[in-house]
Short mmCIF file of C-alpha atoms in Angstrom, two decimals:
data_model
loop_
_atom_site.label_atom_id
_atom_site.label_comp_id
_atom_site.label_asym_id
_atom_site.label_seq_id
_atom_site.Cartn_x
_atom_site.Cartn_y
_atom_site.Cartn_z
CA ASP A 1 0.00 0.00 0.00
CA ALA A 2 1.32 3.39 -0.97
CA MET A 3 2.28 5.42 2.09
CA VAL A 4 3.41 8.62 0.38
CA ILE A 5 1.11 9.45 -2.49
CA GLN A 6 1.80 12.04 -5.14
CA ASN A 7 -0.76 13.23 -7.64
CA PRO A 8 -0.76 13.40 -10.51
CA ARG A 9 1.95 11.02 -11.75
CA TYR A 10 2.38 13.15 -14.88
CA GLN A 11 1.50 16.82 -15.17
CA VAL A 12 1.64 18.96 -18.27
CA THR A 13 1.32 22.72 -17.98
CA GLN A 14 1.86 25.70 -20.21
CA PHE A 15 4.63 28.22 -19.89
CA GLY A 16 3.59 30.75 -17.25
CA LYS A 17 0.44 28.88 -16.16
CA PRO A 18 0.35 28.21 -12.39
CA VAL A 19 0.44 24.58 -11.38
CA THR A 20 0.06 22.77 -8.06
CA LEU A 21 1.50 19.38 -7.20
CA SER A 22 0.16 17.46 -4.24
CA CYS A 23 1.52 14.98 -1.74
CA SER A 24 -0.26 13.07 0.98
CA GLN A 25 1.02 10.62 3.55
CA THR A 26 -0.59 7.98 5.74
CA LEU A 27 2.44 7.62 8.02
CA ASN A 28 1.76 10.58 10.32
CA HIS A 29 5.36 11.70 9.86
CA ASN A 30 6.45 15.07 11.18
CA VAL A 31 8.87 15.95 8.42
CA MET A 32 7.98 16.43 4.75
CA TYR A 33 10.32 17.36 1.92
CA TRP A 34 10.01 18.53 -1.67
CA TYR A 35 12.85 17.67 -4.01
CA GLN A 36 13.33 18.63 -7.65
CA GLN A 37 15.20 16.17 -9.86
CA LYS A 38 16.17 16.95 -13.43
CA SER A 39 17.33 14.28 -15.82
CA SER A 40 20.67 12.70 -14.79
CA GLN A 41 20.98 15.10 -11.86
CA ALA A 42 20.83 14.71 -8.10
CA PRO A 43 17.56 15.37 -6.31
CA LYS A 44 17.73 18.98 -5.12
CA LEU A 45 16.00 20.00 -1.91
CA LEU A 46 13.50 22.84 -2.38
CA PHE A 47 11.74 22.98 1.01
CA HIS A 48 11.11 20.98 4.09
CA TYR A 49 8.64 21.15 6.96
CA TYR A 50 9.08 20.00 10.49
CA ASP A 51 5.43 19.93 11.53
CA LYS A 52 4.31 23.42 10.51
CA ASP A 53 7.79 24.93 10.66
CA PHE A 54 8.73 25.80 7.11
CA ASN A 55 12.34 25.75 5.88
CA ASN A 56 13.13 27.24 2.51
CA GLU A 57 16.45 26.47 0.84
CA ALA A 58 18.41 29.63 0.07
CA ASP A 59 18.63 28.88 -3.63
CA THR A 60 14.99 27.85 -4.14
CA PRO A 61 13.50 30.32 -6.64
CA ASP A 62 10.71 32.63 -5.45
CA ASN A 63 8.56 31.10 -8.18
CA PHE A 64 8.20 28.04 -5.95
CA GLN A 65 5.91 28.10 -2.93
CA SER A 66 4.71 25.43 -0.57
CA ARG A 67 1.79 24.84 1.78
CA ARG A 68 1.22 22.26 4.48
CA PRO A 69 -2.34 22.67 5.76
CA ASN A 70 -2.12 19.62 8.03
CA THR A 71 0.16 16.70 8.86
CA SER A 72 -1.06 14.58 5.98
CA PHE A 73 -0.90 16.97 3.06
CA CYS A 74 1.73 19.12 1.43
CA PHE A 75 1.50 21.13 -1.79
CA LEU A 76 4.05 22.59 -4.17
CA ASP A 77 2.89 25.63 -6.10
CA ILE A 78 4.80 26.86 -9.12
CA ARG A 79 3.49 30.33 -9.82
CA SER A 80 4.82 30.87 -13.33
CA PRO A 81 6.46 27.72 -14.67
CA GLY A 82 9.32 28.15 -17.09
CA LEU A 83 10.82 25.59 -19.45
CA GLY A 84 13.63 25.07 -16.94
CA ASP A 85 11.16 23.90 -14.31
CA ALA A 86 10.40 20.71 -16.20
CA ALA A 87 11.56 17.97 -13.86
CA MET A 88 10.52 15.14 -11.58
CA TYR A 89 9.21 16.49 -8.29
CA LEU A 90 9.64 14.15 -5.36
CA CYS A 91 7.86 14.33 -2.05
CA ALA A 92 9.40 12.51 0.91
CA THR A 93 8.58 12.08 4.57
CA ARG A 94 10.49 11.23 7.70
CA ARG A 95 9.10 10.40 11.12
CA GLY A 96 11.31 12.86 12.99
CA LEU A 97 14.70 14.45 12.78
CA ALA A 98 16.24 11.64 14.82
CA ASN A 99 14.82 8.97 12.53
CA GLU A 100 16.91 8.19 9.53
CA LYS A 101 14.69 6.69 6.86
CA LEU A 102 13.15 8.87 4.17
CA PHE A 103 10.02 7.54 2.49
CA PHE A 104 9.60 8.78 -1.08
CA GLY A 105 6.44 9.11 -3.10
CA SER A 106 6.39 7.96 -6.71
CA GLY A 107 7.03 11.48 -7.95
CA THR A 108 5.27 13.83 -10.35
CA GLN A 109 6.89 14.31 -13.75
CA LEU A 110 6.20 17.90 -14.79
CA SER A 111 6.36 18.97 -18.43
CA VAL A 112 6.18 22.63 -19.45
CA LEU A 113 5.05 23.42 -22.99
CA GLN B 1 33.14 21.73 -4.36
CA LYS B 2 30.06 19.54 -4.40
CA GLU B 3 28.93 18.33 -1.00
CA VAL B 4 28.49 14.74 -2.19
CA GLU B 5 30.41 13.45 -5.19
CA GLN B 6 30.01 10.29 -7.20
CA ASN B 7 31.42 9.01 -10.46
CA SER B 8 28.50 9.22 -12.88
CA GLY B 9 29.51 6.06 -14.72
CA PRO B 10 28.19 4.15 -16.50
CA LEU B 11 29.68 1.26 -14.59
CA SER B 12 29.31 -2.11 -16.32
CA VAL B 13 29.69 -5.32 -14.31
CA PRO B 14 29.18 -8.92 -15.44
CA GLU B 15 26.32 -10.83 -13.86
CA GLY B 16 27.50 -12.64 -10.72
CA ALA B 17 30.45 -10.31 -10.12
CA ILE B 18 30.88 -7.70 -7.38
CA ALA B 19 29.82 -4.14 -8.19
CA SER B 20 31.67 -1.44 -6.26
CA LEU B 21 30.19 2.06 -6.03
CA ASN B 22 32.03 4.96 -4.42
CA CYS B 23 31.14 8.30 -2.93
CA THR B 24 33.01 11.13 -1.21
CA TYR B 25 31.62 13.95 0.89
CA SER B 26 33.00 17.33 1.87
CA ASP B 27 31.34 18.15 5.21
CA ARG B 28 33.25 16.46 8.04
CA GLY B 29 30.26 17.03 10.30
CA SER B 30 28.07 14.71 8.24
CA GLN B 31 26.28 12.30 10.52
CA SER B 32 24.80 9.53 8.37
CA PHE B 33 25.14 8.19 4.88
CA PHE B 34 22.62 6.53 2.62
CA TRP B 35 22.55 4.54 -0.57
CA TYR B 36 19.40 4.79 -2.68
CA ARG B 37 18.59 2.86 -5.84
CA GLN B 38 16.64 4.65 -8.54
CA TYR B 39 15.20 3.00 -11.62
CA SER B 40 14.59 5.20 -14.62
CA GLY B 41 11.48 7.34 -14.14
CA LYS B 42 10.94 6.07 -10.60
CA SER B 43 11.56 7.54 -7.17
CA PRO B 44 14.61 6.59 -5.07
CA GLU B 45 14.33 3.61 -2.73
CA LEU B 46 16.58 3.14 0.27
CA ILE B 47 19.07 0.28 0.07
CA MET B 48 21.15 0.92 3.18
CA PHE B 49 22.27 3.56 5.60
CA ILE B 50 25.41 3.69 7.74
CA TYR B 51 26.66 6.05 10.44
CA SER B 52 29.58 4.24 12.08
CA ASN B 53 33.01 3.65 10.64
CA GLY B 54 33.44 0.19 9.18
CA ASP B 55 31.21 -2.18 7.28
CA LYS B 56 27.50 -2.85 7.44
CA GLU B 57 26.08 -5.85 5.63
CA ASP B 58 22.52 -6.56 4.51
CA GLY B 59 22.09 -9.55 2.24
CA ARG B 60 24.05 -9.01 -0.96
CA PHE B 61 24.79 -5.39 -0.04
CA THR B 62 27.67 -4.05 2.08
CA ALA B 63 28.09 -0.40 2.91
CA GLN B 64 31.51 0.85 4.01
CA LEU B 65 32.26 4.12 5.76
CA ASN B 66 35.62 5.77 6.39
CA LYS B 67 35.10 9.11 8.10
CA ALA B 68 38.80 9.96 8.17
CA SER B 69 38.91 9.73 4.37
CA GLN B 70 35.33 11.07 3.97
CA TYR B 71 34.53 8.09 1.83
CA VAL B 72 31.49 5.83 1.54
CA SER B 73 31.10 2.80 -0.68
CA LEU B 74 28.50 0.22 -1.59
CA LEU B 75 29.39 -3.31 -2.65
CA ILE B 76 26.84 -5.48 -4.40
CA ARG B 77 27.75 -9.17 -4.42
CA ASP B 78 26.45 -11.68 -6.95
CA SER B 79 25.19 -8.84 -9.18
CA GLN B 80 21.89 -9.49 -10.93
CA PRO B 81 20.42 -7.79 -14.02
CA SER B 82 17.71 -6.38 -11.73
CA ASP B 83 20.47 -4.43 -9.93
CA SER B 84 20.87 -2.28 -13.06
CA ALA B 85 19.85 1.20 -11.94
CA THR B 86 21.28 4.53 -10.81
CA TYR B 87 22.67 4.45 -7.27
CA LEU B 88 22.46 7.68 -5.32
CA CYS B 89 24.72 8.38 -2.37
CA ALA B 90 23.33 10.83 0.20
CA ALA B 91 24.74 12.43 3.32
CA ARG B 92 22.84 13.88 6.26
CA LEU B 93 24.69 17.06 7.02
CA GLN B 94 24.97 18.89 10.31
CA ASN B 95 21.88 20.96 9.55
CA GLU B 96 19.76 17.81 9.14
CA LYS B 97 19.44 18.21 5.37
CA LEU B 98 19.83 15.13 3.23
CA THR B 99 22.05 15.99 0.26
CA PHE B 100 22.34 13.68 -2.71
CA GLY B 101 25.13 13.00 -5.16
CA THR B 102 24.36 12.89 -8.88
CA GLY B 103 24.34 9.09 -8.87
CA THR B 104 26.27 6.31 -10.58
CA ARG B 105 24.56 4.43 -13.38
CA LEU B 106 25.18 0.70 -12.97
CA THR B 107 24.59 -1.85 -15.73
CA ILE B 108 24.79 -5.57 -15.02
CA ILE B 109 25.67 -7.48 -18.16
CA PRO B 110 24.05 -10.95 -18.43
#
């Protein structure tokens, strides 16, 4: 059974058209992460939450925003997608900062036309 | 300097042989180290993690850590075609972030 669920699996948007990616988890984990992974590159951390405490990476573009309305859900909003934002977006959870294992969702592959 | 560095490969290994994957990291304060396997178009899945110097074995997989040399490796014994994937090394840095290397693409040749 999927424990970290990302929807949709594939998302196509137009240049400049806002898009929202969603992530939900059934694990009741405190920590949630959003990573961006471009082809043949390392996953790059965009944001993470410890409960409601939001941590933005210094080099995450302002075009990217995130919301975590409750423990189970987390959203990634891209306000004005550019061609360079086409990537796999990975959501991951972790029970707490002292717990090592990261659980990844299946990812959302974003295409920008 | 990248925080976590890996040889991108591709690394080709005959079926049944030992595959050896290497990783170096720059932050001496790194606490824990992880090996993830990623099939094309899929999300990473955890193979092993290690935080103490020495070896840690789990089935066909052995992780090795040398903090003095800032070096982590993953050995895969009796390599199978299903082991063909990209292997990502990751380090948990002092600020609790998990930082990934770019991955090594491994191909097991039948």
